[in-house]
XYZ file of C-alpha atoms in Angstrom:
396
model
C -1.129 8.078 3.328
C -0.115 9.187 6.823
C -0.739 5.923 8.655
C 0.459 2.540 7.416
C 0.243 -0.954 8.868
C 1.455 -4.430 8.072
C 0.446 -7.800 9.479
C 2.174 -11.163 9.298
C 1.517 -14.641 10.643
C -0.400 -17.823 10.048
C -3.472 -19.142 11.767
C -1.602 -22.024 13.479
C 1.863 -20.413 13.544
C 3.653 -19.285 16.722
C 2.317 -15.710 16.620
C 0.733 -12.921 14.676
C 2.817 -9.801 14.133
C 1.686 -6.230 13.431
C 3.438 -2.923 12.749
C 1.683 0.447 12.788
C 3.687 3.384 11.401
C 2.780 7.077 11.381
C 1.132 7.668 14.741
C 2.250 10.932 16.397
C 4.021 10.871 19.720
C 1.968 11.176 22.906
C -0.950 8.859 22.113
C -1.825 6.797 25.199
C -1.475 3.054 24.780
C -2.916 0.742 27.451
C -2.051 -2.981 26.872
C -5.112 -3.910 28.926
C -7.331 -1.954 26.555
C -5.706 -3.607 23.515
C -6.327 -6.991 25.135
C -9.912 -5.962 25.863
C -10.479 -5.209 22.194
C -9.040 -8.652 21.331
C -11.507 -10.222 23.779
C -14.358 -8.363 22.109
C -13.375 -10.052 18.843
C -14.183 -13.377 20.482
C -17.740 -12.455 21.349
C -20.954 -13.787 19.876
C -23.569 -16.497 19.837
C -22.619 -19.074 17.230
C -18.907 -19.238 17.972
C -17.111 -22.583 17.730
C -15.883 -24.376 20.873
C -12.305 -23.326 20.037
C -12.989 -19.997 21.762
C -13.008 -21.904 25.044
C -9.327 -22.823 24.802
C -7.707 -20.432 22.395
C -6.449 -17.144 23.840
C -4.648 -14.031 22.531
C -1.475 -13.159 24.499
C -0.390 -9.676 23.568
C 3.175 -8.302 23.702
C 4.042 -4.738 22.655
C 7.646 -4.705 21.413
C 8.350 -1.199 20.137
C 7.086 2.345 19.614
C 5.616 2.773 23.110
C 7.366 4.000 26.257
C 5.773 4.555 29.655
C 2.323 4.088 28.087
C 2.717 6.653 25.321
C 3.640 6.373 21.630
C 7.039 7.904 20.831
C 6.476 8.651 17.157
C 8.291 5.539 15.828
C 6.549 2.434 14.457
C 4.505 0.503 17.010
C 5.255 -3.233 16.878
C 3.281 -5.940 18.634
C 3.014 -9.686 18.765
C -0.050 -11.825 19.537
C 1.237 -15.167 20.712
C -0.720 -18.301 19.714
C -1.408 -20.323 22.870
C -2.161 -23.360 20.676
C 1.298 -23.292 19.102
C 2.748 -26.272 21.036
C 0.151 -28.527 19.399
C 1.153 -27.290 15.945
C 4.876 -26.805 16.328
C 5.896 -29.833 14.296
C 3.315 -29.374 11.574
C 4.082 -25.647 11.184
C 7.858 -25.663 11.768
C 9.918 -23.405 9.490
C 12.494 -26.172 9.270
C 12.177 -29.279 7.110
C 11.005 -32.190 9.279
C 13.488 -35.004 9.861
C 10.635 -37.500 9.593
C 7.692 -36.223 7.481
C 5.703 -39.397 8.248
C 5.868 -38.677 11.944
C 4.411 -35.226 11.355
C 1.574 -36.666 9.302
C 0.757 -39.149 12.068
C -0.254 -36.282 14.328
C -3.102 -35.532 11.925
C -1.976 -31.914 11.583
C 0.534 -32.721 8.834
C -1.959 -34.589 6.668
C -2.160 -33.171 3.098
C -5.420 -31.256 2.577
C -6.340 -31.912 -1.057
C -10.113 -31.246 -1.040
C -10.549 -27.453 -1.357
C -13.631 -25.777 0.123
C -16.047 -23.971 -2.225
C -16.217 -20.294 -1.337
C -12.776 -20.239 0.239
C -9.347 -19.135 -1.049
C -8.288 -22.835 -1.111
C -8.395 -23.822 -4.773
C -7.400 -20.575 -6.412
C -4.603 -20.104 -3.893
C -3.262 -23.575 -4.734
C -3.422 -22.706 -8.437
C -1.759 -19.310 -7.999
C 1.165 -20.451 -5.854
C 1.506 -23.999 -7.240
C 0.840 -25.647 -3.922
C -0.007 -29.383 -3.919
C -2.435 -28.976 -1.025
C -4.433 -26.359 0.877
C -2.547 -25.830 4.150
C -0.335 -22.951 3.000
C -3.411 -21.107 1.674
C -5.809 -21.504 4.564
C -3.143 -20.559 7.166
C -2.882 -17.012 5.838
C -6.382 -16.654 4.349
C -7.843 -17.435 7.773
C -9.743 -14.665 9.584
C -7.342 -15.277 12.465
C -5.267 -12.533 10.792
C -7.875 -9.975 11.833
C -6.748 -10.236 15.456
C -3.692 -8.224 14.473
C -5.766 -5.501 12.851
C -8.003 -5.282 15.928
C -4.900 -4.855 18.128
C -3.373 -2.210 15.887
C -6.681 -0.382 15.664
C -6.916 -0.296 19.455
C -3.782 1.914 19.373
C -5.199 4.082 16.535
C -8.427 4.466 18.538
C -6.342 6.243 21.183
C -5.650 8.983 18.651
C -9.304 9.266 17.594
C -10.598 9.300 21.175
C -8.097 11.990 22.083
C -9.893 14.305 19.628
C -13.414 13.196 20.556
C -14.084 10.539 17.876
C -15.619 7.203 18.827
C -16.270 4.157 16.617
C -18.801 1.449 17.397
C -20.710 -1.272 15.540
C -23.807 -3.398 15.828
C -25.352 -6.304 13.966
C -28.369 -5.340 11.832
C -28.952 -8.674 9.997
C -28.245 -12.366 10.446
C -29.597 -14.489 7.607
C -33.114 -13.279 6.836
C -33.628 -11.794 10.327
C -33.057 -8.005 10.163
C -33.408 -4.954 12.437
C -36.113 -2.536 11.171
C -34.654 0.472 9.378
C -36.392 2.841 11.789
C -34.923 1.152 14.895
C -32.721 3.254 17.185
C -28.964 3.031 16.574
C -26.350 2.860 19.292
C -24.695 6.088 20.375
C -21.138 6.791 21.560
C -21.787 5.400 25.034
C -23.576 2.211 24.041
C -20.687 -0.134 23.328
C -21.133 -2.100 26.538
C -24.850 -2.556 25.916
C -24.148 -3.828 22.392
C -21.372 -6.167 23.548
C -23.553 -7.543 26.346
C -26.008 -8.861 23.760
C -25.194 -12.433 22.557
C -25.275 -11.361 18.878
C -24.230 -7.697 19.438
C -27.665 -6.499 18.279
C -29.034 -3.246 19.753
C -32.654 -4.442 19.397
C -33.395 -7.010 22.089
C -36.448 -8.441 20.306
C -34.659 -8.962 17.049
C -31.638 -10.345 18.924
C -33.729 -13.210 20.246
C -34.889 -14.145 16.745
C -31.301 -13.940 15.495
C -30.166 -16.355 18.164
C -32.950 -18.757 17.317
C -31.958 -18.613 13.635
C -28.310 -19.368 14.511
C -29.395 -22.332 16.653
C -31.466 -23.671 13.780
C -28.549 -23.327 11.362
C -26.365 -25.246 13.816
C -28.926 -28.038 14.019
C -28.992 -28.124 10.218
C -25.174 -28.223 10.139
C -25.112 -25.007 8.153
C -23.642 -21.508 8.499
C -25.092 -17.986 8.340
C -23.875 -14.556 7.204
C -25.291 -11.123 7.910
C -24.753 -7.363 7.944
C -22.967 -5.131 10.432
C -23.264 -1.344 10.706
C -20.323 0.794 11.846
C -20.936 4.234 13.278
C -18.363 6.964 13.978
C -19.361 9.926 16.145
C -17.588 13.227 16.644
C -15.904 13.520 13.249
C -15.167 17.013 11.920
C -16.235 17.948 8.368
C -13.650 17.608 5.617
C -11.773 14.360 6.268
C -11.029 12.764 2.910
C -11.132 14.690 -0.355
C -13.065 15.077 -3.605
C -10.064 15.846 -5.802
C -8.882 12.322 -6.706
C -10.405 8.861 -6.577
C -7.971 7.341 -4.092
C -8.287 10.248 -1.700
C -12.040 9.879 -1.272
C -12.798 8.539 2.160
C -15.633 6.329 0.949
C -13.165 4.702 -1.460
C -10.801 3.972 1.387
C -13.512 2.743 3.732
C -14.996 0.441 1.096
C -11.560 -1.087 0.376
C -10.851 -1.558 4.081
C -14.183 -3.273 4.767
C -13.928 -5.465 1.700
C -10.471 -6.543 2.864
C -11.981 -8.332 5.846
C -12.285 -12.077 5.224
C -15.742 -13.223 3.968
C -17.105 -9.753 3.340
C -18.774 -9.307 -0.027
C -20.552 -5.924 -0.023
C -20.384 -2.410 1.411
C -22.770 0.564 1.445
C -22.488 4.072 2.838
C -25.574 5.593 4.440
C -28.720 4.376 2.701
C -26.527 2.855 0.004
C -28.499 0.530 -2.248
C -31.841 1.791 -0.916
C -31.060 5.221 -2.294
C -31.183 3.693 -5.787
C -34.886 2.885 -5.223
C -36.133 6.419 -4.488
C -36.208 9.751 -6.384
C -33.616 12.415 -5.693
C -36.053 14.394 -3.601
C -35.985 11.537 -1.058
C -32.335 10.456 -1.461
C -30.425 13.506 -0.208
C -29.975 15.296 3.100
C -31.263 18.886 3.099
C -28.965 21.486 4.667
C -30.209 23.589 7.534
C -28.648 26.208 9.834
C -28.798 25.344 13.548
C -27.178 27.466 16.278
C -24.768 29.084 13.840
C -23.707 25.857 12.146
C -24.701 24.099 8.956
C -26.245 20.651 9.516
C -28.024 17.932 7.569
C -31.654 17.440 8.346
C -31.414 13.646 7.768
C -28.629 11.067 7.578
C -29.261 9.366 4.240
C -25.720 10.004 2.957
C -24.193 8.336 6.012
C -22.040 11.339 6.906
C -20.091 11.321 3.621
C -20.560 13.581 0.624
C -18.147 13.860 -2.291
C -15.664 11.595 -0.572
C -15.524 13.791 2.575
C -16.976 13.664 6.054
C -19.808 16.145 6.604
C -19.493 16.424 10.379
C -22.554 14.211 10.882
C -22.405 10.636 12.176
C -20.552 8.356 9.762
C -22.574 5.279 8.934
C -21.403 2.370 6.808
C -22.694 -1.189 6.432
C -20.874 -4.308 5.309
C -22.288 -7.714 4.305
C -20.625 -10.942 5.354
C -21.322 -14.213 3.529
C -21.851 -17.488 5.434
C -18.547 -19.142 6.340
C -17.342 -21.755 3.839
C -16.238 -24.346 6.450
C -19.294 -26.467 6.973
C -19.760 -29.566 9.148
C -21.926 -30.846 6.287
C -19.327 -30.317 3.516
C -20.186 -29.199 0.006
C -19.080 -31.031 -3.128
C -15.533 -30.513 -4.400
C -12.823 -32.344 -6.284
C -9.810 -34.067 -4.690
C -6.953 -32.317 -6.508
C -4.669 -35.257 -5.901
C -6.885 -37.950 -7.414
C -9.130 -35.783 -9.630
C -12.166 -37.562 -8.225
C -15.344 -36.053 -6.820
C -15.159 -35.604 -3.049
C -16.497 -33.695 -0.052
C -14.637 -30.543 0.991
C -12.332 -30.606 3.985
C -13.831 -29.698 7.340
C -12.054 -27.207 9.580
C -13.068 -25.869 12.956
C -15.554 -23.167 12.230
C -18.285 -20.935 13.614
C -21.945 -21.354 12.695
C -22.107 -17.541 12.543
C -19.178 -15.099 12.899
C -21.102 -11.937 12.186
C -21.148 -10.644 15.824
C -17.373 -10.837 16.189
C -16.877 -9.573 12.631
C -18.488 -6.342 13.708
C -15.516 -5.706 16.031
C -13.148 -6.290 13.076
C -15.071 -3.827 10.895
C -14.829 -1.284 13.674
C -11.065 -1.824 13.632
C -10.526 -1.313 9.908
C -12.817 1.803 9.928
C -10.918 3.214 12.916
C -7.595 2.711 11.112
C -8.867 4.535 8.003
C -10.324 7.374 10.027
C -7.111 7.825 11.959
C -5.217 7.938 8.680
C -7.667 10.515 7.229
C -7.377 12.610 10.395
C -3.609 12.732 10.121
C -3.843 13.550 6.415
C -5.864 16.594 7.386
C -3.976 17.763 10.477
C -0.436 16.508 10.100
C 1.519 16.739 13.325
C 4.365 14.807 14.931
C 2.846 14.940 18.413
C -0.670 14.557 19.766
C -0.594 18.155 20.993
C 0.196 19.328 17.479
C -2.627 17.276 15.973
C -5.047 18.754 18.521
C -3.813 22.285 17.884
C -4.071 21.947 14.093
C -7.507 20.333 14.276
C -8.736 23.000 16.689
C -7.580 25.804 14.420
C -9.272 24.165 11.414
C -12.589 23.684 13.277
C -12.488 27.261 14.545
C -12.036 28.451 10.956
C -14.925 26.348 9.715
C -17.196 27.669 12.466
C -16.149 31.251 11.753
C -17.145 30.870 8.137
C -20.618 29.545 9.146
C -21.591 32.451 11.399
């Protein structure tokens, strides 16, 4: 593993913290671009009203000088603008008057775990008497840190001509047709301009209507996002061991995002429905290079990139915080109850697409550095260029 990262912080704590280690020196880092990526994470029809008052205030603390990485770990903080409201309830020090904290409403014990959330099993695992300590870290708020760190890693990818984008292909039962056009490297703004980040305007309208209906029914919706990476060279990843396969690493990264329950590469599950003659991509020679005639494999074969567009999909379940709560048990009394209600989105799939872009970008940057090595961006470029030249020479 060439690239490593850590995140820390709670949903209502003072800040989120991230460290990214392993980037070569010379990668351009623009705080405004990192902040823009954080803003993209807040997009989407179906968001809760909290997006109107919560904001992400970024501060880069280490690893960057004069706008360029210096080869040491990059450290950043995303300050929580809502912290003053939660300072007493989330203080690291024992409160002098616990009853006063509870009176704010934020210190009230949460003893009715939500079905489908980490609440109950987290309480059981860590011997907590209530849910607060679980939901604070299990919250998808943590993904803001990964989006910010990935914005730095994207600088490395873009420096060698690799772009990563995403779009929503399903919300509930409303889906984009399989034959519909997919966004290209320059279509990010067009996707983000759509209220549900769908590249098909007609389907987008139906998705928005479905979200509005779910809101009226006090329910939530999940969906599917597709992540595309353009400009990848062949040979990132490896076939020689299970944990070096790029599809292994991408699947783990995508499944690590809160509320995601399934991943497929290329045609994925659909490929199980057809014979082999219709499941694989035939190889052709075009202008002195070997190419695939179709994209059924999603740009990955044997755990390695093929040089074609990488295409992965991930399925997100409906959020478990409902305004019409499901049945649960009050762990304090042992009696039947309704689950706690937290501020939540009706549908978080559009913004989740930005998070899936982030974790894919982090894995691709890691795989690139595994292949090229290099302590500086110039060295990475030089090594990658020599490798690509060698591949091309062998194809002529």
